[in-house]
């Protein structure tokens, strides 16, 4: 018997992605003045994952296929271009923007996961408060 729906596993993977993105972005911010430091980014990006899900074969284009594999397939890649005279390519404004965007994404997922667990709790209690 399956108690939890696959949406909880999808939310879990989203939280794992967001945590990794936060770690990488924070590391980039911490090294903004480090000579020859190359910014890193999480691959694949959320947009790439979304596009991949949209392009797969479906009976209806509105259907998305989220696999139930709990393993993380995210990797960290370094960008090779340089913006600064010291060889550093970290743009602090871009990193802070990505950090804020990721924070909103994370809190949205946490809110959705909390709602799922509140629904389960309501079912367990039989609809009583």
Tab-separated table of C-alpha atoms in Angstrom, residues 3 8 19 23-24 28 32 39 49 61-62 66-68 75 81 92-93 95 100 102 115 119 124:
chain	number	residue	atom	x	y	z
A	3	UNK	CA	0.640	6.003	1.686
A	8	UNK	CA	5.670	14.348	-2.066
A	19	UNK	CA	19.473	23.168	-1.159
A	23	UNK	CA	25.074	25.904	-1.321
A	24	UNK	CA	26.671	26.662	-4.701
A	28	UNK	CA	30.104	31.901	-5.231
A	32	UNK	CA	33.470	37.162	-4.974
A	39	UNK	CA	31.659	30.809	-10.496
A	49	UNK	CA	14.479	19.823	-16.164
A	61	UNK	CA	1.009	17.848	-23.853
A	62	UNK	CA	-0.212	18.987	-20.425
A	66	UNK	CA	8.179	12.929	-12.818
A	67	UNK	CA	10.159	9.808	-12.076
A	68	UNK	CA	10.055	8.385	-8.586
A	75	UNK	CA	26.159	18.312	-10.765
A	81	UNK	CA	34.810	33.163	-18.669
A	92	UNK	CA	27.612	39.752	-6.986
A	93	UNK	CA	24.332	41.280	-8.217
A	95	UNK	CA	24.409	35.853	-7.409
A	100	UNK	CA	16.660	35.472	-3.548
A	102	UNK	CA	16.037	30.262	-4.937
A	115	UNK	CA	0.019	21.456	3.022
A	119	UNK	CA	-3.974	17.034	4.621
A	124	UNK	CA	-5.671	10.522	10.083
